[in-house]
Amino acid sequence: MSGFRLFDLNPEQFRAATHPDGPMLILAGAGTGKTRVLTARIAWLVSQGVDPASILAVTFTNKAAKEMRERVAGSVNSEQAKLITLSTFHALCVRMLRKHAHLLGYKENFSIFDESDQIGLVKKLAARIHDKQDPVDPKLARAIISKAKNLGMSEPETTDTALGSLFSKYQNELRTLNAMDFDDLLLQARTLLRDHPEAREDWRSRYRHVMVDEFQDTNALQLELVSLLTGDDRPNICVVGDDDQSIYGWRGAEAANLLEFECHFPDPEVIKLEQNYRSTDVILSVANRLILNNSRRRGKRLWSERKEGDPVRILSAADDKTEAEFIADEIQASGPNSSKARPWTDFAILYRMNAQSRQFEEVLRERRIPYRVVGGKSFFDRREVKDVVAYLGALLNPDDDNALLRVLANPPRGIGSTTLQLANEAGAKNGKSLLAILNEPEHLDVSSSKTRSAIQRFTEDWGAYRIQLQTPGVDAASILRCILEECGYFEDLKKGCKSEQEADNRQENVRELLNALGGYCQRHPREGARGFLDGLMLEQEREEEKEEDRSGVTLITLHAAKGLEFPEVWLVGAEDGLLPHERSKAEGTIEEERRLLYVGITRARHRLTITHCSTRQKYGSVSSCGPSPFLLELIGDGVDSGSMEGILAEPMSEEETLDAFARMKAMLNG
């Protein structure tokens, strides 16, 4: 336990790490070392004789869980570390549901549908129940269904009766397929703990100390899950969060869960972490000045021992092209080829909307400045990877029609779309899966002997494959590789490629996935292929394309930047209607937009520049822009304001800076 050193903590961190029992709320401002505190708390509990297996720490992302796992491994011995549960909400729910699926009417080998699976299912159902005069937008329908589930509702709030009908059919179809979507994992786990006392007591008795990170991002359903898991009698619940960084209201997060923590867990210990280890005090004073304008918050004021630092700059540009060119020139003047010789990774450009990256990408390419756009296409979203995942899913869950349809199409098996449509209809009529119907030809009126032979050949082969994969101790990756080779998948994949290079890349992606499967099964023989598939479906922070996984200037949205930090930050497009977004005025979410700017400001370690334009290209035409009303809230000590053109000429005097502030105020006041 050499890594466990309480004397490295500041006084507030020490109090949080060594709180003995009962509920505790840790208000952890940006950059105040919350992960360090959680890790120290886990190590301290173990040092006090708490059973490591009774400790549960819940995070929102796999990345956060992995980081905490690595830190804990350095703070307690390896055997103790293995016993501690460090998990995302969704992964924890899968564990519960795999064990108790039968109580909810599911088989334990249920499939997990990701977003593309959900949209595909919505499309299929919409085609059945809607005519062309009244089309359903599958993505919108999926989003409405998802929001309803995250609010813990049994059906969406909508006046569209057709959409309400679609919701019930969607849920029925999922159950028929023995599948749950991502949101069902929370919803069904809530139902399990709420309605089944034996399951509830099982999980409560396992975990005596529960910790939840990023509590401001929890929704109503997640709060209920935590309450059900911890019980009613002064539980050992420790939550960490920052209401000033609550920026996910649009996807159901409830800042009120943190603001009203005492209503759910009475008489908690409340500890504020305000010493920031990331940014200069100049940057923090600007952030504090901004967030004080929010009325509904828990008071905290970030500070740093790094008192010296460059002033925060607020710069105006004539248009968005000038904005991009100016920033690119400044980055180039400080980059690896300059006298300052700073790495490209020092620089980040943060923006409100994804579309804002285009102008910067063009300008950076022109100057041959390497960059990466965070949030690019996922490795797991590639066609060939989704194909192989479908093979594995269909082999493990014979009721997963979506996966089987993808298998039947890649490569084509000589079973046409008309036959598959008939099989789907027969399945719906008889309450059977697609595979079951194909195995029972009496349900299908197929006149073609060629098609009948193709069906028989496929079902015989598929049955043999399933038996092979279910044999104890088998190498799942080798079996899956053989299946893909035998059925001609690799040849079919090659036919669809435009070049040898593309074919090689796609086949390499398949090999990489199979290697990952083999490695997982070796490390986790008990969970095996099912555990590997669960991990894939639960992965939220999917890796970017290999082409983007290189060092360079980071282009990233404000939402995606949360949790990250960079030596120098450019926060662009600080304009009324963009930040705050025009929707926020109608929806009453101005305070969340202010928090979003606050998050952006607190990403900067050494240097911060905020920019706005007078005109911007929008939807193919030039639009006039006014500066964000938030900019006036930033003005004070440690802030310089001016135009990019003025910066190019010479630095502004104090008098010119005050004049620029006055002009900005006049613009904002109309």
mmCIF file with all atom_site columns, C-alpha atoms in Angstrom, residues 395-493:
data_model
loop_
_atom_site.group_PDB
_atom_site.id
_atom_site.type_symbol
_atom_site.label_atom_id
_atom_site.label_alt_id
_atom_site.label_comp_id
_atom_site.label_asym_id
_atom_site.label_entity_id
_atom_site.label_seq_id
_atom_site.pdbx_PDB_ins_code
_atom_site.Cartn_x
_atom_site.Cartn_y
_atom_site.Cartn_z
_atom_site.occupancy
_atom_site.B_iso_or_equiv
_atom_site.pdbx_formal_charge
_atom_site.auth_seq_id
_atom_site.auth_comp_id
_atom_site.auth_asym_id
_atom_site.auth_atom_id
_atom_site.pdbx_PDB_model_num
ATOM 1  C CA . LEU A 1 395 ? -24.527 -16.826 -31.816 1.00 0.00 ? 395 LEU A CA 1
ATOM 2  C CA . LEU A 1 396 ? -24.965 -15.951 -28.142 1.00 0.00 ? 396 LEU A CA 1
ATOM 3  C CA . ASN A 1 397 ? -28.643 -14.947 -28.310 1.00 0.00 ? 397 ASN A CA 1
ATOM 4  C CA . PRO A 1 398 ? -30.762 -16.946 -30.797 1.00 0.00 ? 398 PRO A CA 1
ATOM 5  C CA . ASP A 1 399 ? -33.651 -14.508 -30.278 1.00 0.00 ? 399 ASP A CA 1
ATOM 6  C CA . ASP A 1 400 ? -31.688 -11.495 -31.587 1.00 0.00 ? 400 ASP A CA 1
ATOM 7  C CA . ASP A 1 401 ? -33.326 -11.050 -35.006 1.00 0.00 ? 401 ASP A CA 1
ATOM 8  C CA . ASN A 1 402 ? -31.501 -7.769  -35.709 1.00 0.00 ? 402 ASN A CA 1
ATOM 9  C CA . ALA A 1 403 ? -28.107 -9.423  -35.393 1.00 0.00 ? 403 ALA A CA 1
ATOM 10 C CA . LEU A 1 404 ? -29.195 -12.452 -37.427 1.00 0.00 ? 404 LEU A CA 1
ATOM 11 C CA . LEU A 1 405 ? -30.489 -10.275 -40.278 1.00 0.00 ? 405 LEU A CA 1
ATOM 12 C CA . ARG A 1 406 ? -27.066 -8.626  -40.479 1.00 0.00 ? 406 ARG A CA 1
ATOM 13 C CA . VAL A 1 407 ? -25.402 -12.057 -40.506 1.00 0.00 ? 407 VAL A CA 1
ATOM 14 C CA . LEU A 1 408 ? -27.676 -13.235 -43.339 1.00 0.00 ? 408 LEU A CA 1
ATOM 15 C CA . ALA A 1 409 ? -26.768 -10.175 -45.413 1.00 0.00 ? 409 ALA A CA 1
ATOM 16 C CA . ASN A 1 410 ? -22.985 -10.338 -44.889 1.00 0.00 ? 410 ASN A CA 1
ATOM 17 C CA . PRO A 1 411 ? -22.274 -12.279 -46.996 1.00 0.00 ? 411 PRO A CA 1
ATOM 18 C CA . PRO A 1 412 ? -25.569 -12.932 -48.825 1.00 0.00 ? 412 PRO A CA 1
ATOM 19 C CA . ARG A 1 413 ? -26.744 -16.512 -48.252 1.00 0.00 ? 413 ARG A CA 1
ATOM 20 C CA . GLY A 1 414 ? -29.165 -16.923 -51.143 1.00 0.00 ? 414 GLY A CA 1
ATOM 21 C CA . ILE A 1 415 ? -32.101 -16.095 -48.860 1.00 0.00 ? 415 ILE A CA 1
ATOM 22 C CA . GLY A 1 416 ? -33.768 -13.065 -50.403 1.00 0.00 ? 416 GLY A CA 1
ATOM 23 C CA . SER A 1 417 ? -35.464 -10.094 -48.753 1.00 0.00 ? 417 SER A CA 1
ATOM 24 C CA . THR A 1 418 ? -38.926 -11.387 -49.697 1.00 0.00 ? 418 THR A CA 1
ATOM 25 C CA . THR A 1 419 ? -38.296 -14.680 -47.903 1.00 0.00 ? 419 THR A CA 1
ATOM 26 C CA . LEU A 1 420 ? -36.909 -12.871 -44.864 1.00 0.00 ? 420 LEU A CA 1
ATOM 27 C CA . GLN A 1 421 ? -39.942 -10.584 -44.812 1.00 0.00 ? 421 GLN A CA 1
ATOM 28 C CA . LEU A 1 422 ? -42.193 -13.668 -44.828 1.00 0.00 ? 422 LEU A CA 1
ATOM 29 C CA . ALA A 1 423 ? -40.100 -15.178 -42.040 1.00 0.00 ? 423 ALA A CA 1
ATOM 30 C CA . ASN A 1 424 ? -40.383 -11.992 -39.972 1.00 0.00 ? 424 ASN A CA 1
ATOM 31 C CA . GLU A 1 425 ? -44.149 -11.934 -40.424 1.00 0.00 ? 425 GLU A CA 1
ATOM 32 C CA . ALA A 1 426 ? -44.407 -15.613 -39.492 1.00 0.00 ? 426 ALA A CA 1
ATOM 33 C CA . GLY A 1 427 ? -42.288 -14.942 -36.414 1.00 0.00 ? 427 GLY A CA 1
ATOM 34 C CA . ALA A 1 428 ? -44.505 -12.051 -35.328 1.00 0.00 ? 428 ALA A CA 1
ATOM 35 C CA . LYS A 1 429 ? -47.625 -14.171 -35.889 1.00 0.00 ? 429 LYS A CA 1
ATOM 36 C CA . ASN A 1 430 ? -46.322 -17.228 -34.010 1.00 0.00 ? 430 ASN A CA 1
ATOM 37 C CA . GLY A 1 431 ? -44.313 -15.426 -31.322 1.00 0.00 ? 431 GLY A CA 1
ATOM 38 C CA . LYS A 1 432 ? -41.058 -16.962 -32.496 1.00 0.00 ? 432 LYS A CA 1
ATOM 39 C CA . SER A 1 433 ? -37.633 -15.650 -33.416 1.00 0.00 ? 433 SER A CA 1
ATOM 40 C CA . LEU A 1 434 ? -36.379 -15.422 -36.986 1.00 0.00 ? 434 LEU A CA 1
ATOM 41 C CA . LEU A 1 435 ? -33.959 -18.302 -36.370 1.00 0.00 ? 435 LEU A CA 1
ATOM 42 C CA . ALA A 1 436 ? -36.752 -20.484 -34.985 1.00 0.00 ? 436 ALA A CA 1
ATOM 43 C CA . ILE A 1 437 ? -38.879 -19.819 -38.092 1.00 0.00 ? 437 ILE A CA 1
ATOM 44 C CA . LEU A 1 438 ? -35.986 -20.651 -40.430 1.00 0.00 ? 438 LEU A CA 1
ATOM 45 C CA . ASN A 1 439 ? -35.507 -23.887 -38.500 1.00 0.00 ? 439 ASN A CA 1
ATOM 46 C CA . GLU A 1 440 ? -39.207 -24.761 -38.975 1.00 0.00 ? 440 GLU A CA 1
ATOM 47 C CA . PRO A 1 441 ? -39.865 -24.604 -42.753 1.00 0.00 ? 441 PRO A CA 1
ATOM 48 C CA . GLU A 1 442 ? -43.541 -25.498 -42.286 1.00 0.00 ? 442 GLU A CA 1
ATOM 49 C CA . HIS A 1 443 ? -44.097 -21.865 -41.249 1.00 0.00 ? 443 HIS A CA 1
ATOM 50 C CA . LEU A 1 444 ? -42.741 -20.604 -44.596 1.00 0.00 ? 444 LEU A CA 1
ATOM 51 C CA . ASP A 1 445 ? -44.377 -20.882 -47.989 1.00 0.00 ? 445 ASP A CA 1
ATOM 52 C CA . VAL A 1 446 ? -41.174 -20.961 -50.057 1.00 0.00 ? 446 VAL A CA 1
ATOM 53 C CA . SER A 1 447 ? -41.642 -22.277 -53.588 1.00 0.00 ? 447 SER A CA 1
ATOM 54 C CA . SER A 1 448 ? -38.017 -22.035 -54.728 1.00 0.00 ? 448 SER A CA 1
ATOM 55 C CA . SER A 1 449 ? -36.051 -25.220 -54.081 1.00 0.00 ? 449 SER A CA 1
ATOM 56 C CA . LYS A 1 450 ? -32.869 -23.147 -54.289 1.00 0.00 ? 450 LYS A CA 1
ATOM 57 C CA . THR A 1 451 ? -34.061 -20.914 -51.444 1.00 0.00 ? 451 THR A CA 1
ATOM 58 C CA . ARG A 1 452 ? -35.173 -23.906 -49.383 1.00 0.00 ? 452 ARG A CA 1
ATOM 59 C CA . SER A 1 453 ? -31.720 -25.456 -49.804 1.00 0.00 ? 453 SER A CA 1
ATOM 60 C CA . ALA A 1 454 ? -30.062 -22.179 -48.807 1.00 0.00 ? 454 ALA A CA 1
ATOM 61 C CA . ILE A 1 455 ? -32.181 -21.983 -45.644 1.00 0.00 ? 455 ILE A CA 1
ATOM 62 C CA . GLN A 1 456 ? -31.401 -25.585 -44.727 1.00 0.00 ? 456 GLN A CA 1
ATOM 63 C CA . ARG A 1 457 ? -27.684 -25.127 -45.356 1.00 0.00 ? 457 ARG A CA 1
ATOM 64 C CA . PHE A 1 458 ? -27.579 -21.980 -43.224 1.00 0.00 ? 458 PHE A CA 1
ATOM 65 C CA . THR A 1 459 ? -29.575 -23.374 -40.288 1.00 0.00 ? 459 THR A CA 1
ATOM 66 C CA . GLU A 1 460 ? -27.489 -26.558 -40.176 1.00 0.00 ? 460 GLU A CA 1
ATOM 67 C CA . ASP A 1 461 ? -24.217 -24.613 -40.268 1.00 0.00 ? 461 ASP A CA 1
ATOM 68 C CA . TRP A 1 462 ? -25.448 -22.050 -37.750 1.00 0.00 ? 462 TRP A CA 1
ATOM 69 C CA . GLY A 1 463 ? -26.602 -24.727 -35.327 1.00 0.00 ? 463 GLY A CA 1
ATOM 70 C CA . ALA A 1 464 ? -23.179 -26.363 -35.486 1.00 0.00 ? 464 ALA A CA 1
ATOM 71 C CA . TYR A 1 465 ? -21.453 -23.004 -34.918 1.00 0.00 ? 465 TYR A CA 1
ATOM 72 C CA . ARG A 1 466 ? -23.580 -22.320 -31.823 1.00 0.00 ? 466 ARG A CA 1
ATOM 73 C CA . ILE A 1 467 ? -22.713 -25.725 -30.353 1.00 0.00 ? 467 ILE A CA 1
ATOM 74 C CA . GLN A 1 468 ? -19.003 -25.087 -30.952 1.00 0.00 ? 468 GLN A CA 1
ATOM 75 C CA . LEU A 1 469 ? -19.096 -21.671 -29.298 1.00 0.00 ? 469 LEU A CA 1
ATOM 76 C CA . GLN A 1 470 ? -20.969 -22.971 -26.244 1.00 0.00 ? 470 GLN A CA 1
ATOM 77 C CA . THR A 1 471 ? -18.469 -25.771 -25.582 1.00 0.00 ? 471 THR A CA 1
ATOM 78 C CA . PRO A 1 472 ? -16.697 -25.039 -22.251 1.00 0.00 ? 472 PRO A CA 1
ATOM 79 C CA . GLY A 1 473 ? -13.102 -23.858 -22.561 1.00 0.00 ? 473 GLY A CA 1
ATOM 80 C CA . VAL A 1 474 ? -13.168 -23.164 -26.306 1.00 0.00 ? 474 VAL A CA 1
ATOM 81 C CA . ASP A 1 475 ? -11.243 -20.338 -27.959 1.00 0.00 ? 475 ASP A CA 1
ATOM 82 C CA . ALA A 1 476 ? -14.152 -18.103 -28.984 1.00 0.00 ? 476 ALA A CA 1
ATOM 83 C CA . ALA A 1 477 ? -11.967 -15.896 -31.189 1.00 0.00 ? 477 ALA A CA 1
ATOM 84 C CA . SER A 1 478 ? -10.614 -18.861 -33.185 1.00 0.00 ? 478 SER A CA 1
ATOM 85 C CA . ILE A 1 479 ? -14.101 -20.283 -33.669 1.00 0.00 ? 479 ILE A CA 1
ATOM 86 C CA . LEU A 1 480 ? -15.447 -16.935 -34.828 1.00 0.00 ? 480 LEU A CA 1
ATOM 87 C CA . ARG A 1 481 ? -12.499 -16.531 -37.212 1.00 0.00 ? 481 ARG A CA 1
ATOM 88 C CA . CYS A 1 482 ? -13.195 -19.977 -38.698 1.00 0.00 ? 482 CYS A CA 1
ATOM 89 C CA . ILE A 1 483 ? -16.890 -19.152 -39.089 1.00 0.00 ? 483 ILE A CA 1
ATOM 90 C CA . LEU A 1 484 ? -16.065 -15.949 -40.973 1.00 0.00 ? 484 LEU A CA 1
ATOM 91 C CA . GLU A 1 485 ? -13.643 -17.795 -43.247 1.00 0.00 ? 485 GLU A CA 1
ATOM 92 C CA . GLU A 1 486 ? -15.990 -20.720 -43.928 1.00 0.00 ? 486 GLU A CA 1
ATOM 93 C CA . CYS A 1 487 ? -18.953 -18.537 -44.852 1.00 0.00 ? 487 CYS A CA 1
ATOM 94 C CA . GLY A 1 488 ? -16.879 -16.367 -47.223 1.00 0.00 ? 488 GLY A CA 1
ATOM 95 C CA . TYR A 1 489 ? -17.146 -13.197 -45.153 1.00 0.00 ? 489 TYR A CA 1
ATOM 96 C CA . PHE A 1 490 ? -13.624 -11.957 -45.890 1.00 0.00 ? 490 PHE A CA 1
ATOM 97 C CA . GLU A 1 491 ? -14.039 -12.418 -49.650 1.00 0.00 ? 491 GLU A CA 1
ATOM 98 C CA . ASP A 1 492 ? -17.354 -10.568 -49.543 1.00 0.00 ? 492 ASP A CA 1
ATOM 99 C CA . LEU A 1 493 ? -15.786 -7.769  -47.510 1.00 0.00 ? 493 LEU A CA 1
#
